Tab-separated table of C-alpha atoms in Angstrom:
chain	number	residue	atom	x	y	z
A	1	UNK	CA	0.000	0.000	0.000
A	2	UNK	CA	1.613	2.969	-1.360
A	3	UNK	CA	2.246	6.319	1.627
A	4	UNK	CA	1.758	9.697	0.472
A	5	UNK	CA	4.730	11.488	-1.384
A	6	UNK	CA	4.675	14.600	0.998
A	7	UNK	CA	2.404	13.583	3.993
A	8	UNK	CA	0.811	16.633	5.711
A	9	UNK	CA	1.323	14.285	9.448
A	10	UNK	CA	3.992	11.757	9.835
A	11	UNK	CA	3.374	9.436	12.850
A	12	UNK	CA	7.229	7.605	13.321
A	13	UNK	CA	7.058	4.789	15.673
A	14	UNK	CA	5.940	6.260	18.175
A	15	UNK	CA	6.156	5.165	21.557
A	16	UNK	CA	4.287	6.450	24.954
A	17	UNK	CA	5.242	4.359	28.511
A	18	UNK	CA	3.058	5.526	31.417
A	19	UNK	CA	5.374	3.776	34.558
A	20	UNK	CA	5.316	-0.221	33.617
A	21	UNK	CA	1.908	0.429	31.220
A	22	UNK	CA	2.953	0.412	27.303
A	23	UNK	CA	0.316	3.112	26.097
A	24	UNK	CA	1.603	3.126	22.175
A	25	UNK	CA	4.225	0.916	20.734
A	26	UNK	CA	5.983	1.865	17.850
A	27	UNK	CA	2.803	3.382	15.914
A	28	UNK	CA	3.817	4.806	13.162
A	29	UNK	CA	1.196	5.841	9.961
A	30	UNK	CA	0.738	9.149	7.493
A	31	UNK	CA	-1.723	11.578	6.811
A	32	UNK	CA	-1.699	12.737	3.019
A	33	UNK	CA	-2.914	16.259	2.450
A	34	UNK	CA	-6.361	17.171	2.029
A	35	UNK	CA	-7.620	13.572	3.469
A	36	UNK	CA	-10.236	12.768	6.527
A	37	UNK	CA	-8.247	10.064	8.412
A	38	UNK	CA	-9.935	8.136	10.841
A	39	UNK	CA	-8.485	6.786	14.033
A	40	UNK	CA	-10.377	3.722	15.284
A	41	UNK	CA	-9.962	1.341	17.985
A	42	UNK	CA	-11.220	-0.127	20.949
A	43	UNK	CA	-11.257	1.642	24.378
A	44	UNK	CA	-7.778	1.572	25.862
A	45	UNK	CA	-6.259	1.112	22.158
A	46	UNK	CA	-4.383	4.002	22.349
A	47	UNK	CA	-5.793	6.805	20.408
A	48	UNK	CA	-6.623	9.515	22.821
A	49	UNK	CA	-2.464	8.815	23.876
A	50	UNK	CA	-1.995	9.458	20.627
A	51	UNK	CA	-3.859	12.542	20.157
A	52	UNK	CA	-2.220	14.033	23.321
A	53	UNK	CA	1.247	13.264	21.749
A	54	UNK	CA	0.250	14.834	18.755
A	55	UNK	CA	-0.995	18.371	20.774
A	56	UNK	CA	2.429	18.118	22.678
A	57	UNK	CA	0.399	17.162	26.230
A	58	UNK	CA	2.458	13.776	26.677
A	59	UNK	CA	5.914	12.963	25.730
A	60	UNK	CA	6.876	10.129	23.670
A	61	UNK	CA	9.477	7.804	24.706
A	62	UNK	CA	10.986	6.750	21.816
A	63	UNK	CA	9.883	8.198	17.733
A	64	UNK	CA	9.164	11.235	16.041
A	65	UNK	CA	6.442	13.125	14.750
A	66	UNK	CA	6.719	15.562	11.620
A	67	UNK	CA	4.171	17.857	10.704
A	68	UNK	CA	4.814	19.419	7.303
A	69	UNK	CA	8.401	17.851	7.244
A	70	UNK	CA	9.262	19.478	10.301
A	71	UNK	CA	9.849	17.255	13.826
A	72	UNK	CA	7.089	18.693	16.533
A	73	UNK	CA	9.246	17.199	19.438
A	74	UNK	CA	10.697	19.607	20.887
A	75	UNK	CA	8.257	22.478	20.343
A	76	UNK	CA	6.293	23.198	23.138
A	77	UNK	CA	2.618	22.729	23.402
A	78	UNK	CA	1.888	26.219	22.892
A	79	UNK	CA	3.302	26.789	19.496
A	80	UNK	CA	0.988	23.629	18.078
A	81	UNK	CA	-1.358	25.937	16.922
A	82	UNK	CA	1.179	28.174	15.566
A	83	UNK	CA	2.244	25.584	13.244
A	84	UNK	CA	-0.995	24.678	11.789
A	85	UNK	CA	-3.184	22.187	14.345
A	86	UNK	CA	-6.416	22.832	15.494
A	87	UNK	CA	-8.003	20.136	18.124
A	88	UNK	CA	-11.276	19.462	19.823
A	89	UNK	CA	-11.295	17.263	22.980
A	90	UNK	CA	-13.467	14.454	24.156
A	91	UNK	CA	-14.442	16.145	27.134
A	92	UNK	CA	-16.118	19.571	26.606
A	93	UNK	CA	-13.191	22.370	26.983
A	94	UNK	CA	-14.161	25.954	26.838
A	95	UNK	CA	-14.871	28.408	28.909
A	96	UNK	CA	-18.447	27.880	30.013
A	97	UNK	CA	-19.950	31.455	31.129
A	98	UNK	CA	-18.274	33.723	28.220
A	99	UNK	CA	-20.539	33.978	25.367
A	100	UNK	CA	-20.126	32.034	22.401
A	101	UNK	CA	-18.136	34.649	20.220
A	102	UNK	CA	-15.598	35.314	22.622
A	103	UNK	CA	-14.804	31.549	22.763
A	104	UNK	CA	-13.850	31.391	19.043
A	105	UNK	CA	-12.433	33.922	19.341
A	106	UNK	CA	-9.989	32.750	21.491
A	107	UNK	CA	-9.469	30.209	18.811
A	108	UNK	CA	-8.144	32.757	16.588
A	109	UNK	CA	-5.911	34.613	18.958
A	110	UNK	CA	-3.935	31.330	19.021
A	111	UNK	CA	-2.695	32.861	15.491
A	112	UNK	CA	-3.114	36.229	16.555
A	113	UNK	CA	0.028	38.564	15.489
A	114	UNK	CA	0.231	40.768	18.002
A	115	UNK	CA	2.875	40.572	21.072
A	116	UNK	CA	2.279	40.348	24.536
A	117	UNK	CA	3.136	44.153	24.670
A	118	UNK	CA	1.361	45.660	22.435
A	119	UNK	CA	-1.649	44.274	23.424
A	120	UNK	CA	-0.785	45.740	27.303
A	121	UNK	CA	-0.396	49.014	25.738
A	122	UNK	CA	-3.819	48.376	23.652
A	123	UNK	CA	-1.574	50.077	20.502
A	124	UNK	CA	-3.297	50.964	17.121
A	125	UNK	CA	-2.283	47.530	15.469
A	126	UNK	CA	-3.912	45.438	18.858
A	127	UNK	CA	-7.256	47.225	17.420
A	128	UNK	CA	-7.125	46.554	13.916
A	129	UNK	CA	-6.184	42.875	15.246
A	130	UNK	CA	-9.346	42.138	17.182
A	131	UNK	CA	-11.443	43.784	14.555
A	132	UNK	CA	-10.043	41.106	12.324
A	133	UNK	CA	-10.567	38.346	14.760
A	134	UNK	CA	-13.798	39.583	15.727
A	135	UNK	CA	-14.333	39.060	11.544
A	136	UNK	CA	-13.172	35.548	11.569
A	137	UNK	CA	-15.348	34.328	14.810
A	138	UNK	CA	-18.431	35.944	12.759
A	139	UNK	CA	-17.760	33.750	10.002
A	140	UNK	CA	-17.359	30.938	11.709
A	141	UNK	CA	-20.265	31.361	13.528
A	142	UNK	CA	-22.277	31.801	10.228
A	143	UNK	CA	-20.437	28.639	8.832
A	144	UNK	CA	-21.740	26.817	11.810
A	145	UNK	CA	-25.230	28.179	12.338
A	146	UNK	CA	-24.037	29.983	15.714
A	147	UNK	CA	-25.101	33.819	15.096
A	148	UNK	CA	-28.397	33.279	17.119
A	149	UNK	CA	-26.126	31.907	20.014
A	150	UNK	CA	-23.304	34.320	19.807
A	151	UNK	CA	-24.176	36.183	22.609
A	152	UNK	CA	-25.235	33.652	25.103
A	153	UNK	CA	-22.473	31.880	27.811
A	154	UNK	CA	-21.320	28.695	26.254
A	155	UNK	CA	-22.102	26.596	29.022
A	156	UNK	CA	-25.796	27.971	28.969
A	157	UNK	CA	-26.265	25.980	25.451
A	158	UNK	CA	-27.437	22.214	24.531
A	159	UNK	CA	-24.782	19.763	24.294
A	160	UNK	CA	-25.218	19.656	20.558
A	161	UNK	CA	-24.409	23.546	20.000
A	162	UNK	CA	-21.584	23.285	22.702
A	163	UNK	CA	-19.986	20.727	20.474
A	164	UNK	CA	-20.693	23.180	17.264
A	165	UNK	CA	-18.989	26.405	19.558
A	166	UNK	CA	-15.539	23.545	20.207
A	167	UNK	CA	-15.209	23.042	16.869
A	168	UNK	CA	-15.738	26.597	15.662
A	169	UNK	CA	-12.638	27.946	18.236
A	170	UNK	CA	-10.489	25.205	16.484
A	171	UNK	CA	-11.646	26.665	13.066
A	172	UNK	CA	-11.017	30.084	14.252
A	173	UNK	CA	-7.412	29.197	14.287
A	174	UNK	CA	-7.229	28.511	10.665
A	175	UNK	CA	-5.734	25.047	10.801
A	176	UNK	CA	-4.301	22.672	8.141
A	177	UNK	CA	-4.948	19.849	10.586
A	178	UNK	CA	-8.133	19.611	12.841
A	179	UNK	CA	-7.883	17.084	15.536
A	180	UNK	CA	-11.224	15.847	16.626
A	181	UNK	CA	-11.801	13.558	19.689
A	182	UNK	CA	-14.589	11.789	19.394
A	183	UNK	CA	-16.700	14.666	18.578
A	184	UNK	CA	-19.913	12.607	18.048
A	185	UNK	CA	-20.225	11.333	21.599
A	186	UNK	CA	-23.625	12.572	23.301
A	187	UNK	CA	-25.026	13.443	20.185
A	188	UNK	CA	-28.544	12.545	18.649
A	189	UNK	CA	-29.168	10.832	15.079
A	190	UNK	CA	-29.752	14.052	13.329
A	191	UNK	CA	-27.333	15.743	15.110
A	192	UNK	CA	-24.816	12.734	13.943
A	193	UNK	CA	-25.733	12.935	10.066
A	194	UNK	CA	-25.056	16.777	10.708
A	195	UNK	CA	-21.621	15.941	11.944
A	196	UNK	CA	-20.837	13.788	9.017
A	197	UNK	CA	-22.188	16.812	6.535
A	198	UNK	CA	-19.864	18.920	8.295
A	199	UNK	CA	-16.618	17.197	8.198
A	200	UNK	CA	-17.055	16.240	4.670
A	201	UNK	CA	-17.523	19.986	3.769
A	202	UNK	CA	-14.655	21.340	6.188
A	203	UNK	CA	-11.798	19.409	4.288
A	204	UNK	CA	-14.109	20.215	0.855
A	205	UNK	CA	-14.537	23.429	0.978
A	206	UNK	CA	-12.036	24.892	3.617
A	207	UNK	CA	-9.589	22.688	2.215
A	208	UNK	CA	-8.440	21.451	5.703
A	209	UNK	CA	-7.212	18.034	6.589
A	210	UNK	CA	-8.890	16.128	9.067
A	211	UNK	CA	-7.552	13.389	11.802
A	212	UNK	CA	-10.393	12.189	13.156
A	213	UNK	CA	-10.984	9.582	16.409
A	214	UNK	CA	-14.504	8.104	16.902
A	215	UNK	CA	-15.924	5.107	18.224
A	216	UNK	CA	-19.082	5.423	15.998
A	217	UNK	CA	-17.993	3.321	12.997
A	218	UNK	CA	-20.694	4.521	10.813
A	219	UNK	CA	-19.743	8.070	11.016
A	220	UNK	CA	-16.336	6.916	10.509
A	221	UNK	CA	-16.892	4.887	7.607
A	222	UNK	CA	-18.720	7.370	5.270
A	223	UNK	CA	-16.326	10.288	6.364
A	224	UNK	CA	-13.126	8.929	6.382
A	225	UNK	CA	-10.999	8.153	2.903
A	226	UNK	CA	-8.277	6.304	5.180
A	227	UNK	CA	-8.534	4.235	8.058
A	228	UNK	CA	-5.783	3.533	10.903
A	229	UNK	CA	-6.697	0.921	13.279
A	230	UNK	CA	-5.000	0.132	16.757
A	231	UNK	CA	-5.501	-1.905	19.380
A	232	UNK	CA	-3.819	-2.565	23.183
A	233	UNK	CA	-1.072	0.438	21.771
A	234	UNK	CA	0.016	-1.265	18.627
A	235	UNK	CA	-1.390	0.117	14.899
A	236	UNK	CA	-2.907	-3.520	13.681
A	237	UNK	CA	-4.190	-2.437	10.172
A	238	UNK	CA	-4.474	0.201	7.683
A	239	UNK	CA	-6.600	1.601	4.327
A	240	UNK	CA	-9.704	2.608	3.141
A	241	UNK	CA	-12.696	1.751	4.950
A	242	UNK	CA	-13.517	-1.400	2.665
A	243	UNK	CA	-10.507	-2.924	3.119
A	244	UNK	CA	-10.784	-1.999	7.559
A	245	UNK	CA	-14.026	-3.258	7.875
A	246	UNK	CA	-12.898	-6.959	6.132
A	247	UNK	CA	-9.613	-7.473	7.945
A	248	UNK	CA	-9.291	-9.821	10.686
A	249	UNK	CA	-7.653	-8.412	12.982
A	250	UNK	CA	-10.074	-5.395	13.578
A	251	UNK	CA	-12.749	-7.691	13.219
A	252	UNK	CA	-11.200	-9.498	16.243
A	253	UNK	CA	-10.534	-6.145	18.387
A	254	UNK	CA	-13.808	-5.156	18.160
A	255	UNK	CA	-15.814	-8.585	18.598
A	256	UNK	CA	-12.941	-10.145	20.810
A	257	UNK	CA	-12.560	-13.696	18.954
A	258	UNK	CA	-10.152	-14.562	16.066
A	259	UNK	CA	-12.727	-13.573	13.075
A	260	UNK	CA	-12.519	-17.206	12.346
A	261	UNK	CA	-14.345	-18.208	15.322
A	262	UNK	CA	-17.086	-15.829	14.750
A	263	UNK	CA	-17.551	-16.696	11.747
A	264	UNK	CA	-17.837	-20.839	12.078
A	265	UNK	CA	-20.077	-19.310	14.920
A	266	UNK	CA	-22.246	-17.468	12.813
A	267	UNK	CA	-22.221	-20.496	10.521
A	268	UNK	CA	-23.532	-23.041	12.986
A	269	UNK	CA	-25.686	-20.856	14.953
């Protein structure tokens, strides 16, 4: 199976020890430019880990991990969204009583321009600067379907439109990477299918390229153009969703039984 010439994300065996616990081992895997990847595995496989090494939160033991060419190990995790990645979280992670606007904002100032001082000294440029952020978080908000929330405190909002307001602040940033954590869990049927129209038109339209973890295969499946799959740390297969859902070993991760088994059982009864 052939890897992408000039991979936007280059995963290099990497490897995450948490005291005598083996977290990732040796994972290594590409993202090509432009694609929805999806990271799938069961619970304790490995992919939040990986996530976290990927946003500079954990340390990795032993690999590397290039983003545009360019090794993200020693950068620290503030300059992640300097470079270009934008991530939502499993768990719900803004700030709950500022209003919706203010929170993507906050997005963009990740990529804001202006220094620490000149933003003390509220100079001429800080000004222009919001106005221009202000700008983006307005379009985002009309990209999501936000403006009749954009006043309101986060926190005050269905879990639904929360989830909407997350990804909008990593939008705001203006990544070529978005990072999204399970970003259908607690949603409802519509509000899935929504999800699914709106990662498909992010890397479409916005052009950006999406790494995406989510235990809801279907989701997965119709979104994703590349699959990696892990399981207990290790990455056990790879490729487009036809050829995941067939191979054995995920089949076996997932149902826990050698596909085999299931199968004679399925044949027997």
């Amino acid at each position: 199976m052939g890897e992408p010439a000039n991979p936007l994300l280059s995963v290099r065996g990497v490897t995450v020890r948490f005291g005598g616990i083996v977290a990732l081992d040796g994972v290594s895997f590409d993202v090509a430019r432009g694609q929805v990847c999806g990271l799938i595995g069961p619970n304790g496989a490995g992919k939040t880990t990986l996530f976290n090494c990927l946003s500079r939160l954990y340390n990795y033991q032993a690999g590397d991990i290039l983003f545009e060419g360019q090794s993200i190990t020693a950068l620290p995790t503030h300059q992640i969204a300097q470079l270009g990645m934008g991530r939502t979280f499993q768990n719900l992670a803004m700030f709950q009583r500022l209003p919706v606007r203010d929170n993507i904002m906050i997005g963009a100032h990740s990529r804001s321009s202006s220094g620490f001082v000149a933003s003390a000294l509220r100079l001429p440029s800080v000004s222009a600067e919001e106005a221009r952020l202000r700008r983006r978080a307005d379009e985002i908000m009309a990209y999501l379907g936000l403006e009749s929330v954009a006043d309101r405190p986060a926190g005050s909002l269905p879990f639904g439109t929360q989830k909407r307001v997350e990804m909008g602040r990593a939008l705001a940033a203006d990544p070529k990477l978005l990072l999204l954590d399970e970003p259908a869990a607690g949603l409802n049927h519509e509000e899935l299918a929504e999800l699914g129209r709106l990662i498909t038109d992010v890397r479409n339209r916005m052009g950006i390229t999406v790494l995406l973890v989510e235990h809801h295969m279907s989701l997965v499946m119709s979104v994703s153009d590349h699959i990696v799959a892990l399981n207990f740390g290790r990455k056990i297969a790879e490729g487009n969703p036809a050829h995941i859902q067939q191979h054995p070993d995920v089949i076996e991760a997932y149902l826990g039984a050698p596909a085999t088994e299931k199968h004679a059982e399925a044949q027997h009864g």
